[in-house]
Amino acid sequence: MPTNKPIAPTAKKKPQVTASPERRRELLDTAAEVFAAQGYNATTVRKIADAAGMLAGSLYYHFDSKESMLDEILSAFLTELWEGYDTVLAAGLGPRQTIEALVTESFREIDRHRAAVAIYQKESRHLSVQPRFHYLSDSQVKFEKAWLGTLERGVADGVFRGDLDIRLTYRFVRDTVWVAASWYRPGGQHSPEEIARQYLSMVLDGIATRT
């Protein structure tokens, strides 16, 4: 039976604020710096918002959690890193040239994503056990395979010394490259390419065969 009961007005949804790509990038860059300086566990959404000059509630318009922000920071860094690495690995270079290109690409990534690299160095081990960040483990396996394979090929071809401990050499090269994120600052006296050149001149003189 019809009634004359008035129909309640439909509740209006709160409009979502969509940040421009530039503003979103700025917020992620700010979050990356806070994560790198304070650590993931010690960082709160409020701390990120304070660094960005906004209210914590306003930050939730753009990201649903600090985990989402970290995920986007790390995945963007690794996606770009592997675009560069895959190009190097597909180029058919000799072992020494491959090492040189990988090191140079690594320093370029430190230049572009210094804070993300620092976060990856500090946090990836415990983050990778979480399903959302399992890609960190996958990337590490791929990373190790690329470097170890290149070093092994260099030893087999007689480019690198036959008495090298391949895994120890890999760890040395890996750690001495990526630790640069702790001191490197973009726009400094040396370009990433120049730092890579200086680094390679020290490392390869120690592992290349002498003629």
Coordinates of N, CA and C in Angstrom, one line a residue:
M1 N 0.8 -1.2 0.0 CA 0.0 0.0 0.0 C 0.9 1.2 0.0
P2 N 0.7 2.1 -1.0 CA 1.6 3.3 -1.0 C 1.3 4.3 0.2
T3 N 2.4 5.0 0.5 CA 2.3 5.9 1.6 C 2.8 7.3 1.2
N4 N 2.5 8.3 1.9 CA 3.0 9.6 1.6 C 4.2 10.0 2.4
K5 N 4.9 9.0 2.9 CA 6.1 9.2 3.7 C 7.2 9.8 2.8
P6 N 7.8 10.9 3.2 CA 8.8 11.6 2.3 C 10.1 10.7 2.2
I7 N 10.7 10.7 1.0 CA 11.9 9.9 0.8 C 13.1 10.7 1.3
A8 N 13.9 10.0 2.0 CA 15.1 10.7 2.6 C 16.1 11.0 1.5
P9 N 16.7 12.1 1.5 CA 17.6 12.4 0.4 C 18.8 11.5 0.5
T10 N 19.4 11.2 -0.7 CA 20.5 10.3 -0.8 C 21.8 11.0 -0.3
A11 N 22.5 10.3 0.6 CA 23.7 11.0 1.1 C 24.7 11.2 0.0
K12 N 25.3 12.3 0.0 CA 26.3 12.6 -0.9 C 27.7 12.0 -0.5
K13 N 28.4 11.4 -1.5 CA 29.7 10.9 -1.2 C 30.7 12.0 -1.1
K14 N 31.6 11.9 -0.2 CA 32.7 12.9 0.0 C 33.6 12.8 -1.2
P15 N 33.7 13.9 -1.9 CA 34.5 13.9 -3.1 C 36.0 13.5 -2.9
Q16 N 36.6 12.7 -3.7 CA 38.0 12.4 -3.6 C 38.8 13.4 -4.3
V17 N 39.9 13.7 -3.7 CA 40.9 14.7 -4.3 C 41.9 13.9 -5.0
T18 N 42.1 14.2 -6.3 CA 43.1 13.5 -7.1 C 44.2 14.5 -7.4
A19 N 45.4 14.1 -6.8 CA 46.5 15.0 -7.0 C 47.1 14.9 -8.4
S20 N 47.6 16.0 -8.9 CA 48.3 16.0 -10.2 C 49.5 15.0 -10.1
P21 N 49.9 14.5 -11.2 CA 51.1 13.6 -11.2 C 52.3 14.3 -10.5
E22 N 52.5 15.6 -10.8 CA 53.6 16.3 -10.2 C 53.5 16.3 -8.6
R23 N 52.3 16.6 -8.1 CA 52.0 16.7 -6.7 C 52.2 15.3 -6.1
R24 N 51.7 14.3 -6.7 CA 51.8 13.0 -6.2 C 53.3 12.6 -6.1
R25 N 54.0 13.0 -7.1 CA 55.5 12.7 -7.1 C 56.2 13.4 -5.9
E26 N 55.8 14.7 -5.7 CA 56.3 15.4 -4.6 C 56.0 14.8 -3.3
L27 N 54.8 14.3 -3.1 CA 54.4 13.7 -1.8 C 55.2 12.4 -1.6
L28 N 55.4 11.6 -2.7 CA 56.2 10.4 -2.6 C 57.6 10.6 -2.3
D29 N 58.2 11.7 -2.9 CA 59.6 12.0 -2.7 C 59.7 12.5 -1.2
T30 N 58.8 13.2 -0.7 CA 58.9 13.6 0.7 C 58.8 12.4 1.6
A31 N 57.8 11.5 1.3 CA 57.7 10.2 2.1 C 59.0 9.4 2.1
A32 N 59.6 9.3 0.9 CA 60.8 8.5 0.7 C 61.9 9.1 1.6
E33 N 62.0 10.4 1.7 CA 63.1 11.0 2.5 C 62.8 10.7 4.0
V34 N 61.6 10.8 4.4 CA 61.2 10.5 5.8 C 61.5 9.0 6.1
F35 N 61.1 8.1 5.3 CA 61.3 6.7 5.5 C 62.8 6.4 5.5
A36 N 63.6 7.0 4.7 CA 65.0 6.8 4.6 C 65.7 7.3 5.9
A37 N 65.2 8.4 6.4 CA 65.9 9.1 7.6 C 65.5 8.4 8.9
Q38 N 64.2 8.0 9.0 CA 63.7 7.5 10.3 C 63.4 6.0 10.3
G39 N 63.3 5.4 9.2 CA 63.0 4.0 9.1 C 61.5 3.8 9.0
Y40 N 61.1 2.7 8.3 CA 59.7 2.5 8.0 C 58.8 2.4 9.3
N41 N 59.3 1.6 10.2 CA 58.5 1.3 11.4 C 58.3 2.6 12.2
A42 N 59.3 3.4 12.3 CA 59.2 4.7 13.1 C 58.5 5.8 12.4
T43 N 58.2 5.6 11.1 CA 57.6 6.7 10.3 C 56.1 6.5 10.4
T44 N 55.4 7.6 10.7 CA 53.9 7.6 10.7 C 53.4 8.5 9.6
V45 N 52.1 8.3 9.3 CA 51.5 9.2 8.3 C 51.6 10.6 8.7
R46 N 51.4 10.9 10.0 CA 51.5 12.2 10.5 C 52.9 12.9 10.2
K47 N 54.0 12.1 10.4 CA 55.3 12.6 10.2 C 55.5 12.9 8.7
I48 N 55.0 12.1 7.9 CA 55.1 12.4 6.4 C 54.3 13.6 6.1
A49 N 53.1 13.7 6.6 CA 52.2 14.9 6.4 C 52.9 16.2 6.9
D50 N 53.5 16.1 8.1 CA 54.2 17.3 8.6 C 55.3 17.7 7.7
A51 N 56.1 16.7 7.2 CA 57.2 17.1 6.3 C 56.7 17.6 4.9
A52 N 55.5 17.2 4.6 CA 54.9 17.7 3.3 C 54.1 19.0 3.5
G53 N 54.0 19.5 4.8 CA 53.3 20.7 5.1 C 51.8 20.6 4.9
M54 N 51.2 19.5 5.4 CA 49.8 19.3 5.2 C 49.3 18.5 6.4
L55 N 48.0 18.4 6.6 CA 47.4 17.6 7.7 C 47.4 16.2 7.3
A56 N 47.5 15.3 8.4 CA 47.6 13.9 8.1 C 46.3 13.4 7.4
G57 N 45.2 13.9 7.8 CA 43.9 13.5 7.2 C 43.9 13.9 5.7
S58 N 44.5 15.0 5.3 CA 44.6 15.3 3.9 C 45.4 14.4 3.1
L59 N 46.5 13.8 3.7 CA 47.3 12.8 3.0 C 46.5 11.6 2.6
Y60 N 45.5 11.2 3.4 CA 44.7 10.0 3.2 C 43.8 10.2 1.9
Y61 N 43.7 11.5 1.5 CA 42.9 11.6 0.2 C 43.7 11.1 -1.0
H62 N 45.1 11.0 -0.8 CA 45.9 10.6 -1.9 C 46.4 9.2 -1.8
F63 N 46.6 8.7 -0.5 CA 47.2 7.4 -0.3 C 46.4 6.8 0.9
D64 N 46.1 5.5 0.8 CA 45.3 4.9 1.9 C 46.1 4.5 3.1
S65 N 47.5 4.4 3.0 CA 48.3 4.0 4.1 C 49.8 4.4 3.8
K66 N 50.6 4.3 4.8 CA 52.0 4.5 4.6 C 52.6 3.3 3.8
E67 N 52.0 2.1 4.0 CA 52.4 1.0 3.3 C 52.2 1.2 1.8
S68 N 51.1 1.8 1.4 CA 50.9 2.0 -0.1 C 51.9 3.0 -0.6
M69 N 52.3 4.0 0.2 CA 53.3 4.9 -0.2 C 54.6 4.2 -0.4
L70 N 55.0 3.4 0.5 CA 56.3 2.7 0.4 C 56.3 1.8 -0.8
D71 N 55.2 1.1 -1.0 CA 55.1 0.2 -2.1 C 55.3 0.9 -3.4
E72 N 54.7 2.0 -3.5 CA 54.8 2.8 -4.8 C 56.2 3.3 -5.0
I73 N 56.9 3.7 -3.9 CA 58.2 4.2 -3.9 C 59.2 3.1 -4.4
L74 N 59.1 2.0 -3.8 CA 60.0 0.9 -4.1 C 59.8 0.3 -5.4
S75 N 58.5 0.1 -5.8 CA 58.2 -0.5 -7.1 C 58.6 0.4 -8.2
A76 N 58.4 1.7 -8.1 CA 58.8 2.6 -9.1 C 60.4 2.6 -9.3
F77 N 61.1 2.6 -8.2 CA 62.5 2.5 -8.3 C 63.0 1.2 -8.9
L78 N 62.5 0.1 -8.5 CA 62.9 -1.2 -9.1 C 62.5 -1.4 -10.6
T79 N 61.3 -0.8 -10.9 CA 60.9 -0.9 -12.3 C 61.9 -0.1 -13.2
E80 N 62.3 1.0 -12.8 CA 63.2 1.8 -13.6 C 64.6 1.2 -13.6
L81 N 65.0 0.7 -12.4 CA 66.3 0.0 -12.3 C 66.4 -1.2 -13.3
W82 N 65.3 -2.0 -13.4 CA 65.4 -3.1 -14.3 C 65.2 -2.8 -15.7
E83 N 64.6 -1.7 -16.0 CA 64.5 -1.2 -17.4 C 65.9 -1.0 -17.9
G84 N 66.7 -0.3 -17.0 CA 68.1 0.0 -17.4 C 69.0 -1.3 -17.4
Y85 N 68.8 -2.1 -16.4 CA 69.6 -3.4 -16.3 C 69.3 -4.3 -17.5
D86 N 68.0 -4.4 -17.8 CA 67.6 -5.4 -18.9 C 68.2 -4.9 -20.2
T87 N 68.2 -3.6 -20.4 CA 68.8 -3.0 -21.6 C 70.3 -3.4 -21.7
V88 N 71.0 -3.2 -20.6 CA 72.4 -3.6 -20.5 C 72.6 -5.1 -20.8
L89 N 71.9 -5.9 -20.2 CA 72.0 -7.4 -20.3 C 71.7 -7.9 -21.7
A90 N 70.8 -7.2 -22.3 CA 70.4 -7.6 -23.7 C 71.3 -7.1 -24.8
A91 N 72.3 -6.2 -24.4 CA 73.1 -5.6 -25.4 C 74.2 -6.4 -26.0
G92 N 74.4 -7.6 -25.4 CA 75.5 -8.5 -25.9 C 76.9 -8.0 -25.7
L93 N 77.1 -7.3 -24.6 CA 78.4 -6.7 -24.3 C 79.3 -7.8 -23.7
G94 N 80.6 -7.6 -23.7 CA 81.5 -8.5 -23.1 C 81.4 -8.4 -21.6
P95 N 82.0 -9.3 -20.8 CA 81.8 -9.3 -19.3 C 82.2 -8.0 -18.7
R96 N 83.4 -7.5 -19.0 CA 83.9 -6.2 -18.4 C 83.0 -5.1 -18.8
Q97 N 82.6 -5.0 -20.0 CA 81.7 -3.9 -20.5 C 80.4 -4.0 -19.8
T98 N 79.9 -5.2 -19.6 CA 78.6 -5.4 -18.9 C 78.7 -4.9 -17.4
I99 N 79.8 -5.3 -16.7 CA 80.0 -4.8 -15.4 C 80.1 -3.3 -15.4
E100 N 80.8 -2.7 -16.3 CA 80.9 -1.2 -16.4 C 79.6 -0.6 -16.6
A101 N 78.8 -1.1 -17.4 CA 77.4 -0.6 -17.7 C 76.5 -0.7 -16.6
L102 N 76.5 -1.9 -15.9 CA 75.7 -2.1 -14.7 C 76.0 -1.2 -13.6
V103 N 77.3 -1.0 -13.3 CA 77.7 -0.1 -12.3 C 77.3 1.4 -12.6
T104 N 77.5 1.8 -13.8 CA 77.1 3.1 -14.3 C 75.6 3.3 -14.1
E105 N 74.8 2.3 -14.5 CA 73.4 2.4 -14.4 C 73.0 2.4 -12.9
S106 N 73.7 1.7 -12.1 CA 73.4 1.7 -10.6 C 73.6 3.1 -10.0
F107 N 74.7 3.8 -10.4 CA 74.9 5.1 -9.9 C 73.9 6.1 -10.4
R108 N 73.5 5.9 -11.6 CA 72.4 6.8 -12.2 C 71.1 6.6 -11.4
E109 N 70.8 5.4 -11.0 CA 69.6 5.1 -10.2 C 69.8 5.8 -8.8
I110 N 71.0 5.7 -8.2 CA 71.2 6.4 -6.9 C 70.9 7.9 -7.1
D111 N 71.4 8.4 -8.2 CA 71.1 9.8 -8.5 C 69.7 10.2 -8.6
R112 N 68.9 9.3 -9.2 CA 67.5 9.5 -9.4 C 66.6 9.2 -8.2
H113 N 67.0 8.1 -7.5 CA 66.2 7.6 -6.4 C 67.0 7.3 -5.1
R114 N 67.8 8.3 -4.7 CA 68.7 8.1 -3.6 C 68.0 7.6 -2.3
A115 N 66.9 8.2 -2.0 CA 66.1 7.8 -0.8 C 65.6 6.4 -0.9
A116 N 65.0 6.1 -2.1 CA 64.5 4.8 -2.3 C 65.5 3.7 -2.2
V117 N 66.7 4.0 -2.7 CA 67.8 3.0 -2.6 C 68.2 2.8 -1.1
A118 N 68.2 3.9 -0.3 CA 68.5 3.8 1.1 C 67.5 3.0 1.8
I119 N 66.2 3.2 1.5 CA 65.1 2.4 2.1 C 65.3 0.9 1.7
Y120 N 65.6 0.7 0.4 CA 65.7 -0.7 0.0 C 66.9 -1.4 0.7
Q121 N 68.0 -0.7 1.0 CA 69.1 -1.3 1.7 C 68.7 -1.6 3.1
K122 N 68.0 -0.7 3.8 CA 67.7 -0.9 5.2 C 66.5 -1.9 5.4
E123 N 65.5 -1.8 4.6 CA 64.2 -2.4 4.9 C 63.8 -3.7 4.1
S124 N 64.5 -3.9 3.0 CA 64.0 -5.0 2.1 C 64.0 -6.4 2.7
R125 N 65.0 -6.7 3.6 CA 65.0 -8.0 4.2 C 63.8 -8.3 5.0
H126 N 63.3 -7.4 5.9 CA 62.1 -7.8 6.6 C 60.8 -7.5 5.9
L127 N 60.9 -6.5 4.9 CA 59.7 -6.3 4.2 C 59.3 -7.4 3.2
S128 N 60.3 -8.1 2.7 CA 60.1 -9.1 1.6 C 59.4 -10.3 2.1
V129 N 59.2 -10.5 3.4 CA 58.4 -11.6 3.9 C 56.9 -11.3 3.9
Q130 N 56.6 -10.1 3.7 CA 55.2 -9.7 3.6 C 54.7 -9.9 2.1
P131 N 53.5 -10.5 1.9 CA 53.0 -10.8 0.6 C 53.1 -9.6 -0.3
R132 N 52.7 -8.4 0.2 CA 52.7 -7.2 -0.7 C 54.1 -6.8 -1.2
F133 N 55.1 -7.2 -0.5 CA 56.5 -6.8 -0.9 C 57.3 -8.0 -1.3
H134 N 56.7 -9.1 -1.7 CA 57.4 -10.3 -2.1 C 58.3 -10.0 -3.4
Y135 N 57.9 -9.0 -4.1 CA 58.6 -8.7 -5.3 C 60.1 -8.3 -5.0
L136 N 60.3 -7.8 -3.8 CA 61.6 -7.5 -3.3 C 62.6 -8.7 -3.4
S137 N 62.0 -9.8 -2.9 CA 62.8 -11.1 -3.0 C 63.0 -11.5 -4.4
D138 N 62.0 -11.4 -5.2 CA 62.2 -11.8 -6.6 C 63.2 -10.9 -7.3
S139 N 63.2 -9.6 -7.0 CA 64.2 -8.7 -7.6 C 65.6 -9.1 -7.1
Q140 N 65.8 -9.4 -5.9 CA 67.1 -9.8 -5.3 C 67.6 -11.0 -6.0
V141 N 66.8 -12.0 -6.2 CA 67.2 -13.2 -6.9 C 67.7 -12.9 -8.4
K142 N 66.9 -12.1 -9.0 CA 67.2 -11.7 -10.4 C 68.5 -10.8 -10.4
F143 N 68.7 -10.0 -9.5 CA 69.8 -9.1 -9.4 C 71.1 -10.0 -9.2
E144 N 71.0 -10.9 -8.3 CA 72.2 -11.8 -8.0 C 72.5 -12.6 -9.2
K145 N 71.5 -13.1 -9.9 CA 71.8 -13.9 -11.1 C 72.5 -13.1 -12.2
A146 N 72.1 -11.9 -12.4 CA 72.7 -11.0 -13.4 C 74.2 -10.8 -13.1
W147 N 74.5 -10.4 -11.8 CA 75.8 -10.1 -11.5 C 76.7 -11.3 -11.4
L148 N 76.2 -12.4 -10.8 CA 77.1 -13.6 -10.7 C 77.3 -14.2 -12.1
G149 N 76.3 -14.1 -12.9 CA 76.4 -14.7 -14.3 C 77.5 -13.9 -15.1
T150 N 77.5 -12.6 -14.9 CA 78.5 -11.8 -15.6 C 79.9 -12.0 -15.1
L151 N 80.0 -12.1 -13.8 CA 81.4 -12.4 -13.2 C 81.9 -13.8 -13.7
E152 N 81.0 -14.8 -13.6 CA 81.4 -16.1 -14.0 C 81.8 -16.2 -15.5
R153 N 81.1 -15.4 -16.3 CA 81.4 -15.4 -17.8 C 82.7 -14.7 -17.9
G154 N 83.0 -13.7 -17.1 CA 84.3 -13.0 -17.2 C 85.5 -13.9 -16.8
V155 N 85.3 -14.7 -15.8 CA 86.3 -15.7 -15.4 C 86.5 -16.7 -16.5
A156 N 85.4 -17.2 -17.0 CA 85.5 -18.3 -18.1 C 86.2 -17.7 -19.3
D157 N 86.0 -16.5 -19.6 CA 86.6 -15.9 -20.8 C 88.0 -15.4 -20.6
G158 N 88.5 -15.5 -19.4 CA 89.8 -15.0 -19.1 C 89.9 -13.5 -18.9
V159 N 88.8 -12.8 -18.8 CA 88.8 -11.4 -18.6 C 89.1 -11.0 -17.2
F160 N 88.5 -11.8 -16.2 CA 88.7 -11.6 -14.8 C 89.6 -12.8 -14.3
R161 N 90.3 -12.6 -13.2 CA 91.2 -13.5 -12.6 C 90.5 -14.9 -12.3
G162 N 91.2 -15.9 -12.6 CA 90.6 -17.3 -12.4 C 90.5 -17.6 -10.9
D163 N 91.2 -17.0 -10.0 CA 91.2 -17.3 -8.6 C 90.1 -16.5 -7.8
L164 N 89.3 -15.8 -8.5 CA 88.3 -15.0 -7.8 C 87.3 -15.8 -7.1
D165 N 86.9 -15.5 -5.9 CA 85.7 -16.0 -5.3 C 84.5 -15.2 -5.8
I166 N 83.8 -15.8 -6.7 CA 82.8 -15.1 -7.5 C 81.7 -14.5 -6.5
R167 N 81.2 -15.3 -5.6 CA 80.2 -14.7 -4.7 C 80.7 -13.6 -3.8
L168 N 81.9 -13.8 -3.3 CA 82.5 -12.7 -2.5 C 82.7 -11.4 -3.3
T169 N 83.2 -11.6 -4.5 CA 83.4 -10.4 -5.4 C 82.0 -9.8 -5.7
Y170 N 81.0 -10.5 -5.9 CA 79.7 -10.0 -6.2 C 79.2 -9.2 -5.0
R171 N 79.4 -9.7 -3.8 CA 78.9 -9.0 -2.6 C 79.7 -7.7 -2.4
F172 N 81.0 -7.8 -2.6 CA 81.9 -6.6 -2.5 C 81.4 -5.5 -3.5
V173 N 81.2 -5.9 -4.8 CA 80.8 -4.9 -5.8 C 79.4 -4.3 -5.4
R174 N 78.5 -5.2 -5.1 CA 77.1 -4.8 -4.8 C 77.1 -3.8 -3.6
D175 N 77.7 -4.2 -2.5 CA 77.7 -3.4 -1.3 C 78.4 -2.0 -1.5
T176 N 79.5 -2.1 -2.2 CA 80.3 -0.8 -2.3 C 79.6 0.2 -3.3
V177 N 78.8 -0.4 -4.2 CA 78.0 0.5 -5.1 C 76.8 1.1 -4.3
W178 N 76.0 0.3 -3.7 CA 74.8 0.8 -3.2 C 74.9 1.5 -1.9
V179 N 76.0 1.3 -1.2 CA 76.2 2.1 0.0 C 76.4 3.6 -0.3
A180 N 76.7 3.9 -1.5 CA 76.8 5.3 -1.9 C 75.6 6.1 -1.7
A181 N 74.4 5.4 -1.6 CA 73.2 6.1 -1.3 C 73.2 6.8 0.1
S182 N 74.1 6.4 0.9 CA 74.2 7.0 2.3 C 74.9 8.3 2.3
W183 N 75.8 8.6 1.2 CA 76.5 9.8 1.2 C 76.3 10.7 -0.1
Y184 N 75.8 10.0 -1.1 CA 75.6 10.8 -2.4 C 74.5 11.8 -2.3
R185 N 74.7 12.9 -2.9 CA 73.7 13.9 -3.0 C 73.6 14.4 -4.4
P186 N 72.4 14.4 -5.0 CA 72.3 14.9 -6.4 C 72.8 16.3 -6.5
G187 N 73.4 16.6 -7.7 CA 73.8 18.0 -7.9 C 75.1 18.3 -7.3
G188 N 75.9 17.3 -6.8 CA 77.2 17.5 -6.2 C 78.3 17.8 -7.2
Q189 N 79.5 17.7 -6.7 CA 80.7 18.0 -7.5 C 80.8 17.0 -8.7
H190 N 80.5 15.8 -8.5 CA 80.7 14.8 -9.5 C 79.3 14.2 -10.0
S191 N 79.2 14.0 -11.3 CA 78.0 13.3 -11.9 C 78.1 11.9 -11.5
P192 N 76.9 11.2 -11.6 CA 76.9 9.7 -11.4 C 77.8 9.0 -12.3
E193 N 77.9 9.5 -13.6 CA 78.8 8.8 -14.5 C 80.3 8.9 -14.1
E194 N 80.7 10.1 -13.6 CA 82.0 10.3 -13.2 C 82.3 9.5 -11.9
I195 N 81.4 9.4 -11.0 CA 81.6 8.5 -9.8 C 81.8 7.1 -10.3
A196 N 80.9 6.7 -11.2 CA 81.0 5.3 -11.7 C 82.4 5.0 -12.3
R197 N 82.9 6.0 -13.1 CA 84.1 5.8 -13.8 C 85.3 5.7 -12.8
Q198 N 85.3 6.5 -11.7 CA 86.3 6.5 -10.7 C 86.2 5.1 -10.0
Y199 N 85.0 4.8 -9.6 CA 84.8 3.5 -8.9 C 85.3 2.3 -9.7
L200 N 84.9 2.3 -11.0 CA 85.3 1.2 -11.9 C 86.8 1.1 -12.0
S201 N 87.5 2.3 -12.1 CA 88.9 2.3 -12.3 C 89.6 1.6 -11.1
M202 N 89.0 1.8 -9.9 CA 89.6 1.1 -8.7 C 89.3 -0.4 -8.6
V203 N 88.0 -0.7 -8.9 CA 87.6 -2.1 -8.8 C 88.2 -3.0 -9.9
L204 N 88.1 -2.6 -11.1 CA 88.5 -3.4 -12.2 C 90.0 -3.6 -12.3
D205 N 90.8 -2.6 -11.8 CA 92.2 -2.8 -11.8 C 92.6 -3.9 -10.9
G206 N 91.7 -4.2 -9.9 CA 92.0 -5.3 -9.0 C 91.6 -6.7 -9.4
I207 N 90.6 -6.7 -10.4 CA 90.1 -8.0 -10.8 C 90.4 -8.4 -12.3
A208 N 90.8 -7.4 -13.1 CA 91.1 -7.7 -14.5 C 92.4 -8.4 -14.6
T209 N 92.6 -9.2 -15.6 CA 93.9 -9.9 -15.9 C 94.9 -8.9 -16.3
R210 N 96.1 -9.1 -16.0 CA 97.2 -8.2 -16.3 C 97.9 -8.7 -17.6
T211 N 98.2 -7.8 -18.5 CA 98.9 -8.2 -19.8 C 100.3 -7.7 -19.8

